[in-house]
Short mmCIF file of C-alpha atoms in Angstrom, two decimals:
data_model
loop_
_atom_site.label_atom_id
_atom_site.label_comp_id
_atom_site.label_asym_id
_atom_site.label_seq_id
_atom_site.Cartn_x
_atom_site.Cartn_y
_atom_site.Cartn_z
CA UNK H 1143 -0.73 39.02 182.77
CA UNK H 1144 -2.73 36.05 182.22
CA UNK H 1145 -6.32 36.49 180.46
CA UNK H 1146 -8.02 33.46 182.30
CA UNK H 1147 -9.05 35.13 185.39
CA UNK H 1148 -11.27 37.05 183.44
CA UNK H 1149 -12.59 34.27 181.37
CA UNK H 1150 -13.55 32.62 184.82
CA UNK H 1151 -15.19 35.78 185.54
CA UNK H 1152 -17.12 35.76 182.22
CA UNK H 1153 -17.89 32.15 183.10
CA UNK H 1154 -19.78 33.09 186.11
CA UNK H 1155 -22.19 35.95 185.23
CA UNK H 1156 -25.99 34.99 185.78
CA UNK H 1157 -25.91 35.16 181.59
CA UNK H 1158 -23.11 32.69 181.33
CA UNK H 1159 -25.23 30.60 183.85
CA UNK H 1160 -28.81 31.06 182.50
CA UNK H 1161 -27.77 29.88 179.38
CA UNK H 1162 -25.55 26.90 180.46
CA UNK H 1163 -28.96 26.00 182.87
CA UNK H 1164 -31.19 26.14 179.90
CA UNK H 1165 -31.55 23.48 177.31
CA UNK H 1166 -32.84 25.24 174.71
CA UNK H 1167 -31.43 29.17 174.56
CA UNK H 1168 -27.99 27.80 173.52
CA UNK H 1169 -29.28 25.62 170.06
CA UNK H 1170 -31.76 29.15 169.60
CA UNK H 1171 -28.23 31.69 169.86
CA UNK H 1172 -26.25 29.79 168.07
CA UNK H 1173 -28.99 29.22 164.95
CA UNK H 1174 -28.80 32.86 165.05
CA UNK H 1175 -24.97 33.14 165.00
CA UNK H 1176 -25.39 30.46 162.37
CA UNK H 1177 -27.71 32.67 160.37
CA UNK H 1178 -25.40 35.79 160.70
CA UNK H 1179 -22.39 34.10 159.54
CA UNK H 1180 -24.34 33.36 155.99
CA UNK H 1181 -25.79 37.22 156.12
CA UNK H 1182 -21.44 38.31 157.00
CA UNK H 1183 -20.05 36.22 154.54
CA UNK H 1184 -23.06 37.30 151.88
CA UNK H 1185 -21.98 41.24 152.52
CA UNK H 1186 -18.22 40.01 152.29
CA UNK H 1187 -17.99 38.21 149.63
CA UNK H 1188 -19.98 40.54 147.25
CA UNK H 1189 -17.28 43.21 148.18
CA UNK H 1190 -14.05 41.00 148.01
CA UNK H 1191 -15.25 38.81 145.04
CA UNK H 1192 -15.61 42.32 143.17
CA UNK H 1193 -11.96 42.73 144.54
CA UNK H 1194 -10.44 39.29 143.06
CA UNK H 1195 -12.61 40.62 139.40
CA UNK H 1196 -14.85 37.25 139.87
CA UNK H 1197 -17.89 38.92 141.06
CA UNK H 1198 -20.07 42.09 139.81
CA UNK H 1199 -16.92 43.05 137.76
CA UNK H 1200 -19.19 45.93 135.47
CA UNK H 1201 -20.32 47.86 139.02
CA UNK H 1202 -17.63 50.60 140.89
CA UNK H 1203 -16.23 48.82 143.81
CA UNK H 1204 -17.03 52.19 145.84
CA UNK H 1205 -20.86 51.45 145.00
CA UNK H 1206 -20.86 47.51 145.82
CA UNK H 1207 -19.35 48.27 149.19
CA UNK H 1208 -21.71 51.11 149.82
CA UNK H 1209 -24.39 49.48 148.79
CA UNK H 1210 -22.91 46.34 151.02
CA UNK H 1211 -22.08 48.20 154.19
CA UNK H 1212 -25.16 48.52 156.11
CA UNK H 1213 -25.56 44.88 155.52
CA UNK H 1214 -21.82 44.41 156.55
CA UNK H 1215 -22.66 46.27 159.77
CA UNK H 1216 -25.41 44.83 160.53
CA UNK H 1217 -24.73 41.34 160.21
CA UNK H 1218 -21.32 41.70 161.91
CA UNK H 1219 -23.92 43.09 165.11
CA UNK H 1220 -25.53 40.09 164.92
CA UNK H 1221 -22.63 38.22 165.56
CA UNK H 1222 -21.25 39.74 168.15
CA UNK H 1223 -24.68 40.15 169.69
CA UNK H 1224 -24.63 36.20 169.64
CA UNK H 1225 -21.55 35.22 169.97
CA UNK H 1226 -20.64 37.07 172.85
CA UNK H 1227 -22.94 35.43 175.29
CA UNK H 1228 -22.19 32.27 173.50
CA UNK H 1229 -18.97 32.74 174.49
CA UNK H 1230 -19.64 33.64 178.08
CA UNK H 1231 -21.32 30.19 178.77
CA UNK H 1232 -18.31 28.46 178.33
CA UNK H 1233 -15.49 30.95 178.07
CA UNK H 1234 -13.21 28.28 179.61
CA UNK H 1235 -13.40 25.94 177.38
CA UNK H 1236 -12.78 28.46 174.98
CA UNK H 1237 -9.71 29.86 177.22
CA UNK H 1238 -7.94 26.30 176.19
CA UNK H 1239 -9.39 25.45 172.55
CA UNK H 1240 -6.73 26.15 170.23
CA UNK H 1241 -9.78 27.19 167.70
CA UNK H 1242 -11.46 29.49 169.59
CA UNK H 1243 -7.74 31.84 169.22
CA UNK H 1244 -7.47 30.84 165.52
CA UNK H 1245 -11.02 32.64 165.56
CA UNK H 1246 -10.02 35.27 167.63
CA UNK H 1247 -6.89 36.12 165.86
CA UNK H 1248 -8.27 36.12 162.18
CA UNK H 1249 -11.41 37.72 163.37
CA UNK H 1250 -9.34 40.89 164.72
CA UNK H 1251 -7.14 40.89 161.49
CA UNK H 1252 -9.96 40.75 158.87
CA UNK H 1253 -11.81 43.17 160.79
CA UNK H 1254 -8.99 45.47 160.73
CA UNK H 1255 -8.07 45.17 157.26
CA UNK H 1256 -12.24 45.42 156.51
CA UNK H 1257 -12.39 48.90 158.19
CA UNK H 1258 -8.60 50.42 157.51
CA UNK H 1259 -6.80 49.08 154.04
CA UNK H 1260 -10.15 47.65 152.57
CA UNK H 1261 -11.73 51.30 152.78
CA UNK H 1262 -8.92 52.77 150.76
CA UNK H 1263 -8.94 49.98 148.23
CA UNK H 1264 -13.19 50.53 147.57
CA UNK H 1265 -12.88 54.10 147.30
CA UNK H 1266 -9.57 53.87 144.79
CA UNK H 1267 -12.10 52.11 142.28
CA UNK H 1268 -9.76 49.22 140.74
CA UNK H 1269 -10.92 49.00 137.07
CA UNK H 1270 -12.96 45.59 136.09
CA UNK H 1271 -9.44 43.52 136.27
CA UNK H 1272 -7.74 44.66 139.39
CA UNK H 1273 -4.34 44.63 139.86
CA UNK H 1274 -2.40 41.88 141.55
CA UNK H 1275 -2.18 42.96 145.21
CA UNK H 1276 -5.70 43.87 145.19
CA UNK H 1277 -6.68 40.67 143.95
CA UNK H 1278 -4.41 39.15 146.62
CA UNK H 1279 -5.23 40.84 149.43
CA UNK H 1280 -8.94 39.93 149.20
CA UNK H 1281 -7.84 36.48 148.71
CA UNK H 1282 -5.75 36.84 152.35
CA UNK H 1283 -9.21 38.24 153.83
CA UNK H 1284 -11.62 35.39 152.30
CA UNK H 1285 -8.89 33.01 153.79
CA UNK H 1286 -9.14 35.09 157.07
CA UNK H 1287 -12.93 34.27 156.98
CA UNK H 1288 -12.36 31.37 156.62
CA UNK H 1289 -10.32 31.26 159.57
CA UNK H 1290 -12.95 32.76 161.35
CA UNK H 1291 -15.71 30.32 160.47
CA UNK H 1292 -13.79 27.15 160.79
CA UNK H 1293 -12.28 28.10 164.39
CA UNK H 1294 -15.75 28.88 165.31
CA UNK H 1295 -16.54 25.37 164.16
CA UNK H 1296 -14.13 23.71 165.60
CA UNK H 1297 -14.91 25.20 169.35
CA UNK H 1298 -17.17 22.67 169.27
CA UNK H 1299 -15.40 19.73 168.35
CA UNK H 1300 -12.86 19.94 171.17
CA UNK D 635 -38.47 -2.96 151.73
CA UNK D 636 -39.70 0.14 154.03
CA UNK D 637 -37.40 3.35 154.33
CA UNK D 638 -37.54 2.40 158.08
CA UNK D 639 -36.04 -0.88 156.99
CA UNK D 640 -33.56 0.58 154.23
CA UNK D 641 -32.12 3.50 156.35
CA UNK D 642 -31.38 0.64 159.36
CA UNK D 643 -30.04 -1.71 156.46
CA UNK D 644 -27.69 1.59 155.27
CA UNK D 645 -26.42 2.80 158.65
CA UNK D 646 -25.68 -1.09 159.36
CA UNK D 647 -23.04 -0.70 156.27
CA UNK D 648 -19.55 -0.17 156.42
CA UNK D 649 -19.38 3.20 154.92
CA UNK D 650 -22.31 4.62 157.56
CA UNK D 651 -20.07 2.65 160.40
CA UNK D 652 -16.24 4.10 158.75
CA UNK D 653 -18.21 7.60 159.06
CA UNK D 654 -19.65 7.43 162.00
CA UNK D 655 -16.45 5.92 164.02
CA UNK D 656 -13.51 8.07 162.62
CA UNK D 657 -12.41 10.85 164.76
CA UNK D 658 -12.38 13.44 162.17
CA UNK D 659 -13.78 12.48 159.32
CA UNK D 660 -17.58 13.77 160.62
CA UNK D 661 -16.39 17.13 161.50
CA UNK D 662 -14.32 17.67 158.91
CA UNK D 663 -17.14 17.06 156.62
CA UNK D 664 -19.65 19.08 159.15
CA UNK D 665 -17.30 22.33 158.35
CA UNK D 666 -17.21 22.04 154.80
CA UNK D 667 -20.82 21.93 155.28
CA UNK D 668 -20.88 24.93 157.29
CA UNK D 669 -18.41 26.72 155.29
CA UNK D 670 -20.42 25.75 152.14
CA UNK D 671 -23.46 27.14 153.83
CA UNK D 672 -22.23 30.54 154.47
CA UNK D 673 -21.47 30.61 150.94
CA UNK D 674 -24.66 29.59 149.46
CA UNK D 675 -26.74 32.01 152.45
CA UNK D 676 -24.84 35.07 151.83
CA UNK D 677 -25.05 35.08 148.20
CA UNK D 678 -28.28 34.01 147.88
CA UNK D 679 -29.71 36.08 150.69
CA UNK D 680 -28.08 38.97 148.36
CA UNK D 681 -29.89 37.99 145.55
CA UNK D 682 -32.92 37.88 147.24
CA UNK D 683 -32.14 41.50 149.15
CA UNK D 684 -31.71 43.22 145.53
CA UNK D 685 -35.63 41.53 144.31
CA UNK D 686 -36.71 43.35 147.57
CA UNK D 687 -34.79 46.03 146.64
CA UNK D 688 -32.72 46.80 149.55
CA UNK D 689 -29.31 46.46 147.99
CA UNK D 690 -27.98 47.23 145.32
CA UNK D 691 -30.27 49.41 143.31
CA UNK D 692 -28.78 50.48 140.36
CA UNK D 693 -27.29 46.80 139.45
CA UNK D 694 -29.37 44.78 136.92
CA UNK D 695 -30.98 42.33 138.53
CA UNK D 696 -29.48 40.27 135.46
CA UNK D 697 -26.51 40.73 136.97
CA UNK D 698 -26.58 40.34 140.38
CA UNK D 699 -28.20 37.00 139.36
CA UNK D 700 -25.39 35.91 136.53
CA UNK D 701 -22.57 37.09 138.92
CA UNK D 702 -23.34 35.39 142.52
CA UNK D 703 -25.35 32.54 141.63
CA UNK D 704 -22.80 30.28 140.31
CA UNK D 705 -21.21 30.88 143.74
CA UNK D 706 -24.59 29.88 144.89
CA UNK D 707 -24.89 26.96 142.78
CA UNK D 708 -21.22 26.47 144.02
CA UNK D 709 -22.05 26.07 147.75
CA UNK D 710 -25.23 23.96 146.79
CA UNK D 711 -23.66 21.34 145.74
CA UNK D 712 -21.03 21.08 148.19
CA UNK D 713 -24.09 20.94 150.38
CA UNK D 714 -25.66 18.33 149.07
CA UNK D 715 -22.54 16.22 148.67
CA UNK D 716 -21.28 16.91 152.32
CA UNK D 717 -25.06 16.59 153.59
CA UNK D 718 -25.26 13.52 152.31
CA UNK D 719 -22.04 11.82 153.68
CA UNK D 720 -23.73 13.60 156.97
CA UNK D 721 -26.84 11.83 156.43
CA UNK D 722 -25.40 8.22 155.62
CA UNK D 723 -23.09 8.51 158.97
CA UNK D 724 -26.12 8.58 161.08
CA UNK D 725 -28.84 7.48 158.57
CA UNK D 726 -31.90 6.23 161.03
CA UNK D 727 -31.97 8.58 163.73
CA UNK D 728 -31.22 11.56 160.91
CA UNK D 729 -34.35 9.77 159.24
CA UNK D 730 -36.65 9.81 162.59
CA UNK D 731 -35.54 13.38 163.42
CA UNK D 732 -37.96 16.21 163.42
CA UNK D 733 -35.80 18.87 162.28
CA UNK D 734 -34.00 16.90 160.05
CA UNK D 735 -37.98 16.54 158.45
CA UNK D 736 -38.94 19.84 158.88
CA UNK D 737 -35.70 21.14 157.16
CA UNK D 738 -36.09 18.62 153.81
CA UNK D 739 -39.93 20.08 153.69
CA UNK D 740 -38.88 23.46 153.65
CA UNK D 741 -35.76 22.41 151.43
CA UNK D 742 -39.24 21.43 148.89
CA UNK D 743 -40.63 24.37 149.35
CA UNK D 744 -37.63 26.87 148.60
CA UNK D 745 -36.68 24.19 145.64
CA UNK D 746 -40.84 25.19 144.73
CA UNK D 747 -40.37 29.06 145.55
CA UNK D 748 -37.27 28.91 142.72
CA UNK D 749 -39.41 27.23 139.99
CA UNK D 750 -42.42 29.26 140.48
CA UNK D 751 -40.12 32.43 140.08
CA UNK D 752 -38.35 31.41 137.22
CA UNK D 753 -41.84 30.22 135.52
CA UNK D 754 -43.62 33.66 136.36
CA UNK D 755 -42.05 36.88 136.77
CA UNK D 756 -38.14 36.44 135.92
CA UNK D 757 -39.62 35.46 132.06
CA UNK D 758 -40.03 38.98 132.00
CA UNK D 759 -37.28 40.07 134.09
CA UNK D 760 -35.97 42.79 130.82
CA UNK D 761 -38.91 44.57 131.59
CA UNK D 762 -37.78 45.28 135.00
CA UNK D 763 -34.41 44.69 135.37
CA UNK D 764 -33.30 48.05 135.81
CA UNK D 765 -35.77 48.81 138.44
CA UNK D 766 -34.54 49.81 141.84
CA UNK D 767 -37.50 48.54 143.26
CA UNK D 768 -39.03 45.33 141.09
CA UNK D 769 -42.59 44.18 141.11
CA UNK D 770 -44.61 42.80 143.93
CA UNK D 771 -43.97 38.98 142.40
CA UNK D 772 -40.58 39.17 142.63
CA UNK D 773 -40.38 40.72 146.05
CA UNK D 774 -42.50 38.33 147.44
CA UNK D 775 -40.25 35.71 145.71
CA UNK D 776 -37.18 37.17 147.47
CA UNK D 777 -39.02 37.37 151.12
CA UNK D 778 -40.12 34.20 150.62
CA UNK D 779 -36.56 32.62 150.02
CA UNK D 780 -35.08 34.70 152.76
CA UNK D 781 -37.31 33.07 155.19
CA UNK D 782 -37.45 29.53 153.45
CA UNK D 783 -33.62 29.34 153.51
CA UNK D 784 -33.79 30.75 157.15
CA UNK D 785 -35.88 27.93 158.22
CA UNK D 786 -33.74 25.60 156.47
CA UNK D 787 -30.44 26.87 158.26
CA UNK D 788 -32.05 26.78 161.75
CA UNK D 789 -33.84 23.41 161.49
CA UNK D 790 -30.63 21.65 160.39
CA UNK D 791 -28.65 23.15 162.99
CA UNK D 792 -31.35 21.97 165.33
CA UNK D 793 -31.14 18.40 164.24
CA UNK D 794 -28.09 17.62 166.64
CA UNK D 795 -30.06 18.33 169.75
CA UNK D 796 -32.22 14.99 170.44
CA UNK D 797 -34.90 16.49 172.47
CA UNK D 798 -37.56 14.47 170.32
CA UNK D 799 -35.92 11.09 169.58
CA UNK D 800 -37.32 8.38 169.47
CA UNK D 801 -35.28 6.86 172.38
CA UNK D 802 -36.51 9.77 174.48
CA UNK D 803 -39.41 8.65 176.01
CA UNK D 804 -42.60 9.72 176.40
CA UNK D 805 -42.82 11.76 173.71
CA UNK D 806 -46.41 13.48 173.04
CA UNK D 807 -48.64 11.82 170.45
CA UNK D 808 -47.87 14.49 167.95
CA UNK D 809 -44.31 14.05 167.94
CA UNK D 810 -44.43 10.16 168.27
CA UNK D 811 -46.70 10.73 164.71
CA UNK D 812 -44.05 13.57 163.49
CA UNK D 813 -41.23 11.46 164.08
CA UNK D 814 -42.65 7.75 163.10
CA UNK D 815 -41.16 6.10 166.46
CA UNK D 816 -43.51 3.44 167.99
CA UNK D 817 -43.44 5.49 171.67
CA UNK D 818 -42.18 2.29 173.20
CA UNK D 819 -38.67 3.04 172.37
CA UNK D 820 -36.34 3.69 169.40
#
């Protein structure tokens, strides 16, 4: 089954449409998906840093990523909150830019390894050097962010 | 020689011209910048949640400073480097753009906000460091970088819409002023 018919329906609700007719609520979403992407990447990267031992290596992991979580949450609300609607307004471009799926696909992986394998490595505590896999699978996730960021970038270049 | 002059002279050279032309090289520099941004928000904005204590309480301060700043620092300066290439591709209209004005003022006044801190309260920052809530000074630091660096994000993500350039005509008074255009034209 083909995924563009609903794209085309996204396309045409009256908030796809108000914000395609609008000059200005576009630039003013997307400064706040901007602005959510800095606050995501902030909560991120003080958990997985921790992770590769180049960030707050004296603290427990399980602290850090309590202590990062509502943060996490919240900024990851934003962007969906934003991005969403951003998406609507020209979800058929989107339905044939090769970023918008690199997004897609790394966003869904990162934010399955954030709430399944990445909750069992916090809690496990790795010491202030952890070991190799741990170290490498929060390299895989900052790459997945990566991902994330440049695809949604790139949406709109092409 | 007037910066009106200089900044047509510079975006009449062959490096603004190279930039501006090639079919990637702007947005692969525009990503790094964005990617360099996220870094340099989210671990700042961190820094400045702990000094308003609203994350991590029972870290130093000390070391939630010493261990995400150099990423901070990090992201700054790919910033600057990749904001500038961004700024000589397009150097006149860049130079006559309101946001691109508002977002160096406020660039200032964060680059101010810094100073002040590390002049004033973070001289005594043993005295508090352990302090899951620090003093006023330093919160107000913190709020004040939040929204400084805020500003700063939005107005340079503004400064690709053209709704007040100088070839947009008329223009109010006060933007004609804000901008430096003539109001006859670019």
């Amino acid at each position: 089954m083909s995924l563009l018919p609903f794209f085309q329906w996204c396309y045409q609700t009256p908030i796809a449409e108000t914000i395609r007719n609008s000059s200005w609520l576009f630039p003013v979403i997307e400064a706040v998906h901007l602005l959510g992407l800095g606050l995501t990447v902030g909560a991120v990267l003080m958990v997985e840093l921790r992770l590769l031992g180049a960030g707050l290596n004296r603290q427990p992991v399980s602290q850090l990523a309590a202590s990062a979580q509502p943060w996490l949450l919240g900024a990851i609300a934003i962007m969906f909150a934003s991005g969403i609607p951003l998406f609507m307004s020209e979800a058929i471009k989107a339905y044939y830019s090769f970023a918008f799926w690199v997004k897609m696909t790394s966003l869904f992986l990162v934010l399955l390894y954030t709430f399944t394998l990445r909750r069992r490595l916090t809690r496990a505590d790795a010491g202030a050097n952890p070991a190799l896999p741990v170290r490498l699978m929060a390299a895989i996730a900052l790459v997945l962010w990566f991902g994330v960021a440049w695809g949604g970038r790139w949406i709109g270049f092409s | 020689m007037s910066l009106l002059a200089f900044f047509e002279w510079l975006g009449d050279s062959s490096w603004s011209t190279g930039l501006h032309e090639s079919q990637y090289a702007y947005s692969i520099i525009e990503s790094l910048h964005v990617w360099a941004m996220a870094v340099f928000f989210g671990t700042i904005a961190m820094v400045d949640l702990r000094l308003l204590g609203w994350t991590m309480r029972k870290v130093p301060v000390t070391e939630v400073a010493g261990r995400l700043l150099p990423w901070t620092v990090t992201g700054f300066v790919i910033m600057v480097m990749t904001g500038s290439l961004l700024f000589l591709a397009i150097p006149l209209r860049s130079y006559q753009n309101i946001f691109f004005r508002s977002k160096m003022i406020l660039l200032l006044l964060a680059g101010l906000n810094i100073w002040l801190f590390h002049r004033g309260i973070y001289r005594r920052v043993f005295s508090w460091n352990l302090e899951a809530m620090p003093p006023v000074r330093a919160r107000i630091a913190g709020a004040l970088s939040l929204a400084l660096w805020t500003g700063i994000v939005v107005s340079g993500r503004m400064i690709a819409y053209n709704w007040f350039d100088c070839d947009r005509q008329p223009q109010t008074a006060i933007i004609n002023f804000l901008t430096s255009c003539s109001g006859t034209g670019p």
